[in-house]
Amino acid sequence: MNFISINDAIKKGKGEVSIRGWVYRERGSNKIKFVVLRDSTNIIQCVISKNDVGEKKFKLIDKVQVEASMQIIGDLKKDERAPTGYEIIVKDFEVVGESHKYPITKDQSNEFLLDKRHLWIRSRKMTAIMKVRSAYVQAREEFFKKQGFYRFDAPILQPSQCEGGSTLFEVKYYNHKTYLSQSWQLYAEAAVFSLEKVYNMSPTFRAEKSKTSRHLSEFWMAEMEAAWFDLDKVTEFAKQEIKYCVKKIAEECKEELEFLERDPKKLIAIANKKWPTIKYREALKVLKQKAKVNVSFGKDLRTIEEDKLMEHFDTPIVVTHYPKEIMAFYKPSDPKKSDEALCFDMLAPEGYGEIIGGSQRSTDIKEMEKALKNQGEDIKNYDWYFDLRKYGSVPHAGYGVGIERVVAWICGTENIKDTIPFPRTMLRWKP
Ligand code: 4AD
Ligand code: MG
């Protein structure tokens, strides 16, 4: 039999089709059964009647429960009442794999669904989100290829921190200690002296103690680093990357977005707008004047403050020049204003918070040593990194995108956990 996907069957519109998939729903009597079958592309109603398939075969369908796998051959016809506008009048079928009573039924708790994640990823919601994620990653690859970047991979086991010691995951490494990667950045900085423009995407680990809807312990960071880029250039480049991906997803995932109750046209409209860049000090003014929230210079913006700020924007925005003192060691101070760093975050609208963190990179070894010492780091561990400033150093910049945060915003999901198939958080590392 020549099987086609459910979507292709629907496109065909009429005639005999052979499809295969899993039972999404079933109901019926002892004369006729309605089985909604799903595959990776769509769902379709299949009508199985005793008259058409014979008594012996019809008995088999009685045993079929939700999630059994089946092959079906039959005639396709239009039916307005069917869930996707078409149905198949079944001529013959085969049960490929029977199903036990499926544990997932309506209205189950999030925790139960996380326990049964290996099954829950079959749901239409998870399938839609996973497709958006896949389209996003593919679009991003395309973007960087068009921009002439090289893919560059860094080790996951690393000897020291990049983003602060408090969120490091320690790994026993023979008789030594290493840490799971918090960022690809420091290695990418070594690579720009050879490849100049590099990007990647890899698992990233943070032992986050906060149980928020935005933090995972294992997430996928999509980073870039480029020689000769300064802060202005890198922030504009970041906007270009996200806009390109948003448009691509909106074009390629119309049905998925509509299923998730996101309007693809709205996303395209957002991508076509100008995305503002403001300084951290201006952000504090907006917070004070428009939201009556006082944050003094020198404090990082908390989630609640980011949300208050974003109530005044309907596109992502870039915030630059955060206070030098609270920034990672590699973010340089602005020569024009030494208490500000040449760094930026991109914040998403609708309460999705920080989706990108990045900066120009310091080329001042003394400044970096001081910052590391203040954090209690042994600067000897960074000798190799300081070497990069000793042999033909050049201005360079880069950033990291939280893939899951972007997917959460685009899909409008309540919790970041739904944007990754098997989430890892402080309280969740199974299955
Ligand atoms: O702002 P972060 O910490 O920046 C860096 O790690 C830089 N070294 C990146 C670079 O310049 N190459 O992280 C970057 C992004 C954040 O903006 C956020 O979107 C995401 O990574 N992120 C997380 N996403 C999910 N769960 C977490 N615990 C995350 N921590 C950061
Ligand atoms: Mg950050």
Coordinates of C-alpha atoms and ligand atoms in Angstrom, one line a residue:
M1 CA 0.0 0.0 0.0
N2 CA 1.2 3.5 -0.8
F3 CA 0.6 5.5 2.4
I4 CA 0.2 9.2 2.3
S5 CA 0.1 11.7 5.2
I6 CA -3.3 12.9 6.4
N7 CA -2.6 16.4 5.2
D8 CA -1.8 15.1 1.7
A9 CA -5.0 13.0 1.8
I10 CA -7.0 16.1 2.6
K11 CA -5.3 18.0 -0.2
K12 CA -6.2 15.2 -2.6
G13 CA -9.8 15.9 -1.8
K14 CA -11.4 12.7 -3.1
G15 CA -10.7 9.1 -4.1
E16 CA -9.1 6.1 -2.5
V17 CA -6.4 6.9 0.1
S18 CA -4.2 4.8 2.5
I19 CA -3.1 6.5 5.7
R20 CA -1.6 5.4 9.0
G21 CA -1.4 6.9 12.4
W22 CA -2.8 6.8 15.9
V23 CA -6.3 6.8 17.3
Y24 CA -7.0 10.2 18.6
R25 CA -10.7 9.6 19.5
E26 CA -13.1 6.8 19.0
R27 CA -16.9 6.4 19.5
G28 CA -19.7 4.4 18.0
S29 CA -22.2 1.6 18.2
N30 CA -22.1 -2.1 17.4
K31 CA -22.8 -1.3 13.7
I32 CA -20.7 1.8 13.0
K33 CA -17.5 3.3 14.5
F34 CA -16.0 6.7 14.2
V35 CA -12.3 6.7 14.7
V36 CA -10.4 10.0 14.5
L37 CA -6.9 9.1 13.4
R38 CA -3.9 11.4 13.8
D39 CA -0.4 11.5 12.3
S40 CA 2.3 14.1 12.5
T41 CA 0.5 16.3 10.0
N42 CA -3.2 16.4 11.0
I43 CA -6.3 14.5 12.2
I44 CA -9.1 12.9 10.1
Q45 CA -12.3 11.1 10.9
C46 CA -12.6 7.5 9.6
V47 CA -16.0 5.8 9.5
I48 CA -15.9 2.0 9.9
S49 CA -19.2 0.2 9.4
K50 CA -20.0 -3.5 9.8
N51 CA -21.5 -3.6 6.4
D52 CA -18.3 -2.3 4.7
V53 CA -15.7 -4.3 6.5
G54 CA -17.6 -7.5 7.5
E55 CA -18.5 -8.9 10.9
K56 CA -15.1 -10.5 11.6
K57 CA -13.0 -7.4 11.0
F58 CA -15.6 -5.2 12.7
K59 CA -15.0 -7.2 15.9
L60 CA -11.4 -6.1 15.9
I61 CA -12.3 -2.4 16.0
D62 CA -14.2 -3.0 19.2
K63 CA -10.9 -3.6 21.0
V64 CA -9.3 -0.5 19.7
Q65 CA -8.6 2.2 22.3
V66 CA -7.2 5.7 22.1
E67 CA -3.6 5.7 20.9
A68 CA -3.7 2.3 19.2
S69 CA -1.8 2.5 15.9
M70 CA -3.6 1.7 12.7
Q71 CA -3.4 1.5 8.9
I72 CA -6.5 2.4 6.9
I73 CA -7.6 2.3 3.3
G74 CA -10.8 3.9 2.2
D75 CA -12.6 6.5 0.2
L76 CA -12.2 10.2 1.1
K77 CA -15.1 12.5 1.0
K78 CA -16.0 16.0 2.1
D79 CA -18.1 16.2 5.3
E80 CA -18.6 19.6 7.0
R81 CA -19.4 17.9 10.3
A82 CA -16.1 16.1 10.5
P83 CA -13.3 17.8 12.6
T84 CA -11.2 18.7 9.6
G85 CA -13.9 18.9 7.0
Y86 CA -13.2 15.4 5.4
E87 CA -13.8 11.8 6.4
I88 CA -12.7 8.5 5.1
I89 CA -15.2 5.7 4.5
V90 CA -13.0 2.7 5.5
K91 CA -12.8 -0.3 3.2
D92 CA -10.2 -2.2 5.1
F93 CA -7.9 -1.6 8.1
E94 CA -5.2 -3.1 10.2
V95 CA -4.4 -2.6 13.9
V96 CA -0.6 -2.3 14.0
G97 CA -0.2 -1.9 17.7
E98 CA -2.9 -2.2 20.3
S99 CA -3.1 0.3 23.1
H100 CA -3.6 -0.2 26.8
K101 CA -6.1 2.2 28.5
Y102 CA -4.4 5.5 27.8
P103 CA -3.6 7.3 31.1
I104 CA -4.1 10.8 29.8
T105 CA -7.7 12.0 29.8
K106 CA -9.2 15.4 30.0
D107 CA -8.4 18.0 32.7
Q108 CA -5.3 16.5 34.3
S109 CA -2.9 18.5 36.4
N110 CA 0.3 20.0 35.0
E111 CA 2.3 17.8 37.3
F112 CA 0.6 14.6 36.0
L113 CA 1.2 15.7 32.5
L114 CA 4.9 16.3 33.3
D115 CA 5.1 12.8 34.8
K116 CA 3.6 11.4 31.6
R117 CA 5.6 13.7 29.4
H118 CA 6.8 10.8 27.1
L119 CA 3.1 10.4 26.2
W120 CA 1.9 14.0 26.5
I121 CA 4.3 15.1 23.7
R122 CA 1.8 13.4 21.4
S123 CA -0.9 15.9 22.3
R124 CA -1.9 18.4 19.6
K125 CA -0.7 21.3 21.8
M126 CA 2.7 19.9 22.3
T127 CA 3.0 18.8 18.7
A128 CA 2.1 22.4 17.6
I129 CA 4.7 23.9 19.9
M130 CA 7.4 21.4 18.9
K131 CA 6.8 22.2 15.2
V132 CA 7.2 25.9 15.9
R133 CA 10.4 25.2 17.7
S134 CA 11.7 23.2 14.8
A135 CA 10.7 25.8 12.3
Y136 CA 12.5 28.4 14.5
V137 CA 15.7 26.5 14.7
Q138 CA 15.7 25.9 11.0
A139 CA 15.0 29.5 10.2
R140 CA 17.9 30.6 12.4
E141 CA 20.3 28.3 10.7
E142 CA 19.2 29.8 7.4
F143 CA 19.7 33.3 8.7
F144 CA 23.2 32.7 9.8
K145 CA 24.2 30.9 6.7
K146 CA 22.9 33.8 4.6
Q147 CA 24.9 36.2 6.8
G148 CA 28.1 34.3 6.1
F149 CA 28.6 32.9 9.6
Y150 CA 30.4 29.6 10.5
R151 CA 29.0 27.1 12.9
F152 CA 31.4 26.7 15.8
D153 CA 31.1 24.2 18.7
A154 CA 32.5 24.6 22.2
P155 CA 32.9 22.1 25.0
I156 CA 30.0 21.5 27.4
L157 CA 32.4 20.5 30.2
Q158 CA 34.2 23.7 31.2
P159 CA 36.7 24.5 33.9
S160 CA 35.2 27.8 35.0
Q161 CA 32.2 30.1 35.1
C162 CA 31.0 32.6 32.5
E163 CA 27.8 33.9 34.1
G164 CA 28.5 33.7 37.9
G165 CA 29.4 30.9 40.2
S166 CA 26.1 30.5 41.9
T167 CA 24.3 28.7 39.1
L168 CA 27.1 26.3 38.2
F169 CA 26.4 22.6 37.9
E170 CA 29.5 20.7 39.2
V171 CA 30.6 17.5 37.4
K172 CA 33.1 15.1 38.8
Y173 CA 35.7 14.8 36.0
Y174 CA 38.1 11.9 36.8
N175 CA 40.0 13.4 39.7
H176 CA 39.1 16.9 38.9
K177 CA 36.1 19.2 39.0
T178 CA 34.4 20.7 35.9
Y179 CA 31.2 22.5 35.3
L180 CA 28.4 22.1 32.7
S181 CA 28.4 25.0 30.2
Q182 CA 26.6 28.2 31.2
S183 CA 27.5 29.7 27.9
W184 CA 29.5 29.0 24.7
Q185 CA 30.7 32.6 24.6
L186 CA 34.3 32.4 26.0
Y187 CA 35.2 29.8 23.5
A188 CA 33.5 31.6 20.7
E189 CA 35.7 34.6 21.6
A190 CA 38.7 32.4 20.8
A191 CA 37.1 31.4 17.5
V192 CA 36.5 34.9 16.2
F193 CA 40.3 35.3 15.7
S194 CA 40.1 32.6 13.1
L195 CA 36.6 32.4 11.7
E196 CA 35.5 36.1 12.5
K197 CA 31.8 35.4 12.5
V198 CA 30.5 32.3 14.4
Y199 CA 27.2 31.0 15.8
N200 CA 25.9 27.9 17.4
M201 CA 23.1 26.5 19.5
S202 CA 23.7 24.1 22.4
P203 CA 22.3 22.8 25.7
T204 CA 23.1 25.2 28.4
F205 CA 22.9 24.6 32.2
R206 CA 22.1 26.8 35.1
A207 CA 21.4 25.6 38.6
E208 CA 18.6 28.2 39.0
K209 CA 17.1 28.2 42.4
S210 CA 14.1 30.2 41.3
K211 CA 10.9 28.4 40.4
T212 CA 9.6 30.8 37.8
S213 CA 7.7 30.3 34.6
R214 CA 10.8 31.6 32.7
H215 CA 13.7 29.5 34.1
L216 CA 14.9 26.0 33.2
S217 CA 17.9 24.3 34.5
E218 CA 18.7 22.9 31.1
F219 CA 17.9 25.1 28.1
W220 CA 19.1 25.7 24.6
M221 CA 21.0 28.9 24.0
A222 CA 21.6 30.2 20.5
E223 CA 24.6 32.4 20.5
M224 CA 26.7 34.4 18.1
E225 CA 30.0 36.2 18.3
A226 CA 31.6 38.4 15.7
A227 CA 34.9 40.2 15.3
W228 CA 34.8 44.0 14.6
F229 CA 31.2 44.3 15.9
D230 CA 30.5 47.0 18.5
L231 CA 27.4 47.4 20.7
D232 CA 25.4 49.3 18.1
K233 CA 26.1 46.8 15.3
V234 CA 25.4 43.8 17.5
T235 CA 22.0 45.1 18.8
E236 CA 20.8 45.9 15.3
F237 CA 22.0 42.5 14.2
A238 CA 20.1 40.8 17.0
K239 CA 16.9 42.6 16.0
Q240 CA 17.4 41.4 12.4
E241 CA 17.9 37.8 13.5
I242 CA 14.7 37.7 15.6
K243 CA 12.6 39.5 13.0
Y244 CA 13.8 37.1 10.3
C245 CA 12.9 34.1 12.5
V246 CA 9.5 35.5 13.6
K247 CA 8.5 36.1 10.0
K248 CA 9.6 32.7 8.8
I249 CA 7.7 30.9 11.7
A250 CA 4.6 33.0 10.9
E251 CA 4.7 31.9 7.3
E252 CA 5.5 28.3 7.9
C253 CA 3.4 27.5 11.0
K254 CA 0.1 29.2 10.3
E255 CA -2.0 26.3 11.4
E256 CA 0.1 25.6 14.5
L257 CA -0.1 29.2 15.6
E258 CA -3.8 29.4 15.0
F259 CA -4.3 26.2 17.0
L260 CA -2.3 27.9 19.8
E261 CA -4.5 31.0 19.4
R262 CA -1.7 33.2 18.1
D263 CA -2.4 35.3 15.0
P264 CA 0.4 34.8 12.5
K265 CA -0.5 38.2 10.8
K266 CA 0.0 40.0 14.1
L267 CA 3.5 38.4 14.5
I268 CA 4.4 39.6 10.9
A269 CA 3.1 43.1 11.8
I270 CA 5.3 43.1 14.9
A271 CA 8.3 42.0 12.9
N272 CA 7.8 44.8 10.4
K273 CA 7.8 47.5 13.0
K274 CA 10.8 49.4 14.3
W275 CA 12.0 47.9 17.6
P276 CA 13.2 50.6 20.0
T277 CA 16.6 50.7 21.7
I278 CA 16.7 52.6 25.0
K279 CA 19.3 52.9 27.7
Y280 CA 18.9 51.4 31.1
R281 CA 18.7 54.9 32.6
E282 CA 15.9 55.8 30.2
A283 CA 14.1 52.6 31.2
L284 CA 14.3 53.7 34.8
K285 CA 12.6 57.0 33.8
V286 CA 9.8 55.2 31.9
L287 CA 9.3 53.0 35.0
K288 CA 9.2 56.0 37.3
Q289 CA 7.0 58.3 35.1
K290 CA 4.6 55.8 33.6
A291 CA 4.5 53.0 36.1
K292 CA 5.3 54.8 39.3
V293 CA 8.0 52.2 40.0
N294 CA 11.2 53.5 41.5
V295 CA 14.4 51.5 40.8
S296 CA 17.7 53.1 41.7
F297 CA 20.6 53.0 39.3
G298 CA 22.8 50.0 40.2
K299 CA 20.0 47.4 40.5
D300 CA 19.2 44.8 37.9
L301 CA 15.7 44.9 36.6
R302 CA 13.6 42.2 38.2
T303 CA 10.9 40.2 36.4
I304 CA 8.2 42.4 37.7
E305 CA 10.0 45.6 36.7
E306 CA 10.6 44.2 33.2
D307 CA 6.9 43.4 32.9
K308 CA 5.9 46.9 34.0
L309 CA 8.3 48.4 31.5
M310 CA 7.1 46.3 28.7
E311 CA 3.5 47.3 29.3
H312 CA 4.5 50.4 27.4
F313 CA 5.8 48.6 24.3
D314 CA 4.1 46.4 21.7
T315 CA 7.3 45.0 20.1
P316 CA 10.5 43.6 21.6
I317 CA 12.9 46.3 22.8
V318 CA 16.6 46.5 23.4
V319 CA 17.8 47.9 26.7
T320 CA 21.5 48.9 26.7
H321 CA 24.0 50.3 29.2
Y322 CA 23.1 48.4 32.4
P323 CA 25.2 49.3 35.5
K324 CA 28.7 48.0 35.0
E325 CA 29.0 47.0 38.7
I326 CA 26.4 44.2 38.5
M327 CA 27.3 42.9 35.0
A328 CA 29.4 39.8 34.1
F329 CA 33.2 40.3 34.1
Y330 CA 33.6 40.4 30.3
K331 CA 31.2 43.4 29.8
P332 CA 33.3 46.5 29.3
S333 CA 32.5 49.9 30.9
D334 CA 31.5 52.6 28.5
P335 CA 34.5 54.9 28.0
K336 CA 32.1 57.8 27.9
K337 CA 30.3 56.8 31.2
S338 CA 32.3 54.4 33.3
D339 CA 29.4 53.3 35.5
E340 CA 27.6 51.9 32.5
A341 CA 28.5 48.8 30.6
L342 CA 28.4 48.3 26.8
C343 CA 25.9 45.6 27.0
F344 CA 22.2 44.9 26.2
D345 CA 19.2 42.7 26.8
M346 CA 16.3 42.2 24.4
L347 CA 13.0 42.1 26.2
A348 CA 9.9 40.5 24.7
P349 CA 6.4 42.1 25.0
E350 CA 3.4 40.6 26.7
G351 CA 5.3 39.6 29.8
Y352 CA 7.8 37.2 28.2
G353 CA 10.7 39.1 29.6
E354 CA 14.4 38.8 28.7
I355 CA 15.0 36.8 25.5
I356 CA 18.5 37.9 24.7
G357 CA 21.6 38.9 26.7
G358 CA 24.7 40.2 25.1
S359 CA 27.5 42.8 24.9
Q360 CA 30.6 44.2 23.4
R361 CA 33.5 42.3 25.0
S362 CA 36.0 43.9 27.3
T363 CA 39.6 44.0 25.9
D364 CA 41.0 45.4 29.2
I365 CA 42.6 42.6 31.1
K366 CA 43.0 44.7 34.3
E367 CA 39.3 45.6 34.4
M368 CA 38.3 41.9 33.9
E369 CA 40.7 40.7 36.6
K370 CA 39.3 43.2 39.0
A371 CA 35.7 42.1 38.3
L372 CA 36.6 38.4 38.6
K373 CA 38.4 38.9 41.9
N374 CA 35.4 40.8 43.3
Q375 CA 33.4 37.6 42.5
G376 CA 35.9 35.5 44.4
E377 CA 37.2 33.8 41.2
D378 CA 40.8 32.5 40.8
I379 CA 42.0 34.6 37.9
K380 CA 44.6 31.9 37.0
N381 CA 41.7 29.9 35.5
Y382 CA 41.2 32.7 33.0
D383 CA 44.8 32.9 31.7
W384 CA 43.8 31.3 28.4
Y385 CA 41.0 33.8 28.0
F386 CA 43.3 36.8 28.7
D387 CA 45.7 35.4 26.0
L388 CA 43.0 36.4 23.5
R389 CA 43.6 40.0 24.4
K390 CA 47.4 39.7 24.1
Y391 CA 47.7 38.5 20.5
G392 CA 46.1 40.9 18.1
S393 CA 43.0 41.7 20.1
V394 CA 40.1 43.4 18.2
P395 CA 36.8 44.8 19.2
H396 CA 34.2 42.1 19.2
A397 CA 30.7 41.4 20.4
G398 CA 28.0 38.8 20.7
Y399 CA 24.9 37.6 22.4
G400 CA 22.8 34.6 23.5
V401 CA 19.2 33.9 22.7
G402 CA 17.1 31.7 25.0
I403 CA 15.4 29.5 22.5
E404 CA 12.7 28.5 24.9
R405 CA 11.9 32.1 25.9
V406 CA 11.4 33.0 22.2
V407 CA 9.2 30.0 21.6
A408 CA 7.2 30.8 24.7
W409 CA 6.6 34.3 23.4
I410 CA 5.7 33.3 19.8
C411 CA 3.4 30.5 21.0
G412 CA 1.9 32.4 23.8
T413 CA 2.6 29.6 26.3
E414 CA 2.0 30.3 30.0
N415 CA 5.1 28.3 31.1
I416 CA 8.5 27.9 29.6
K417 CA 8.3 24.2 30.4
D418 CA 5.9 23.7 27.5
T419 CA 8.5 24.9 25.0
I420 CA 10.9 22.0 25.5
P421 CA 10.0 18.4 25.2
F422 CA 11.5 17.1 28.4
P423 CA 11.9 20.1 30.8
R424 CA 14.5 20.1 33.5
T425 CA 14.0 22.4 36.5
M426 CA 15.0 22.3 40.2
L427 CA 12.1 20.0 40.9
R428 CA 11.8 18.1 37.6
W429 CA 14.5 15.8 36.0
K430 CA 12.3 12.8 35.1
P431 CA 11.3 11.2 32.7
Ligands
4AD1 O1 21.8 36.8 29.7 P1 22.5 35.5 29.6 O2 22.9 34.9 30.9 O3 23.8 35.7 28.7 C1 24.9 34.9 28.5 O4 25.0 33.8 29.0 C2 25.9 35.4 27.6 N1 27.2 34.7 27.9 C3 25.5 35.2 26.2 C4 26.4 35.7 25.2 O5 26.7 36.9 25.2 N2 26.9 34.9 24.3 O6 21.7 34.4 28.9 C5 21.3 34.6 27.5 C6 19.8 34.2 27.4 C7 18.9 35.0 28.3 O7 18.6 36.3 27.7 C8 17.7 34.1 28.3 O8 16.9 34.3 27.1 C9 18.3 32.7 28.3 O9 19.6 32.9 27.7 N3 18.4 32.2 29.6 C10 17.6 31.2 30.1 N4 16.5 30.6 29.5 C11 15.9 29.6 30.2 N5 16.2 29.3 31.5 C12 17.2 29.9 32.1 N6 17.6 29.5 33.3 C13 18.0 30.9 31.4 N7 19.0 31.7 31.7 C14 19.3 32.4 30.6
MG2 MG 20.9 38.0 31.1

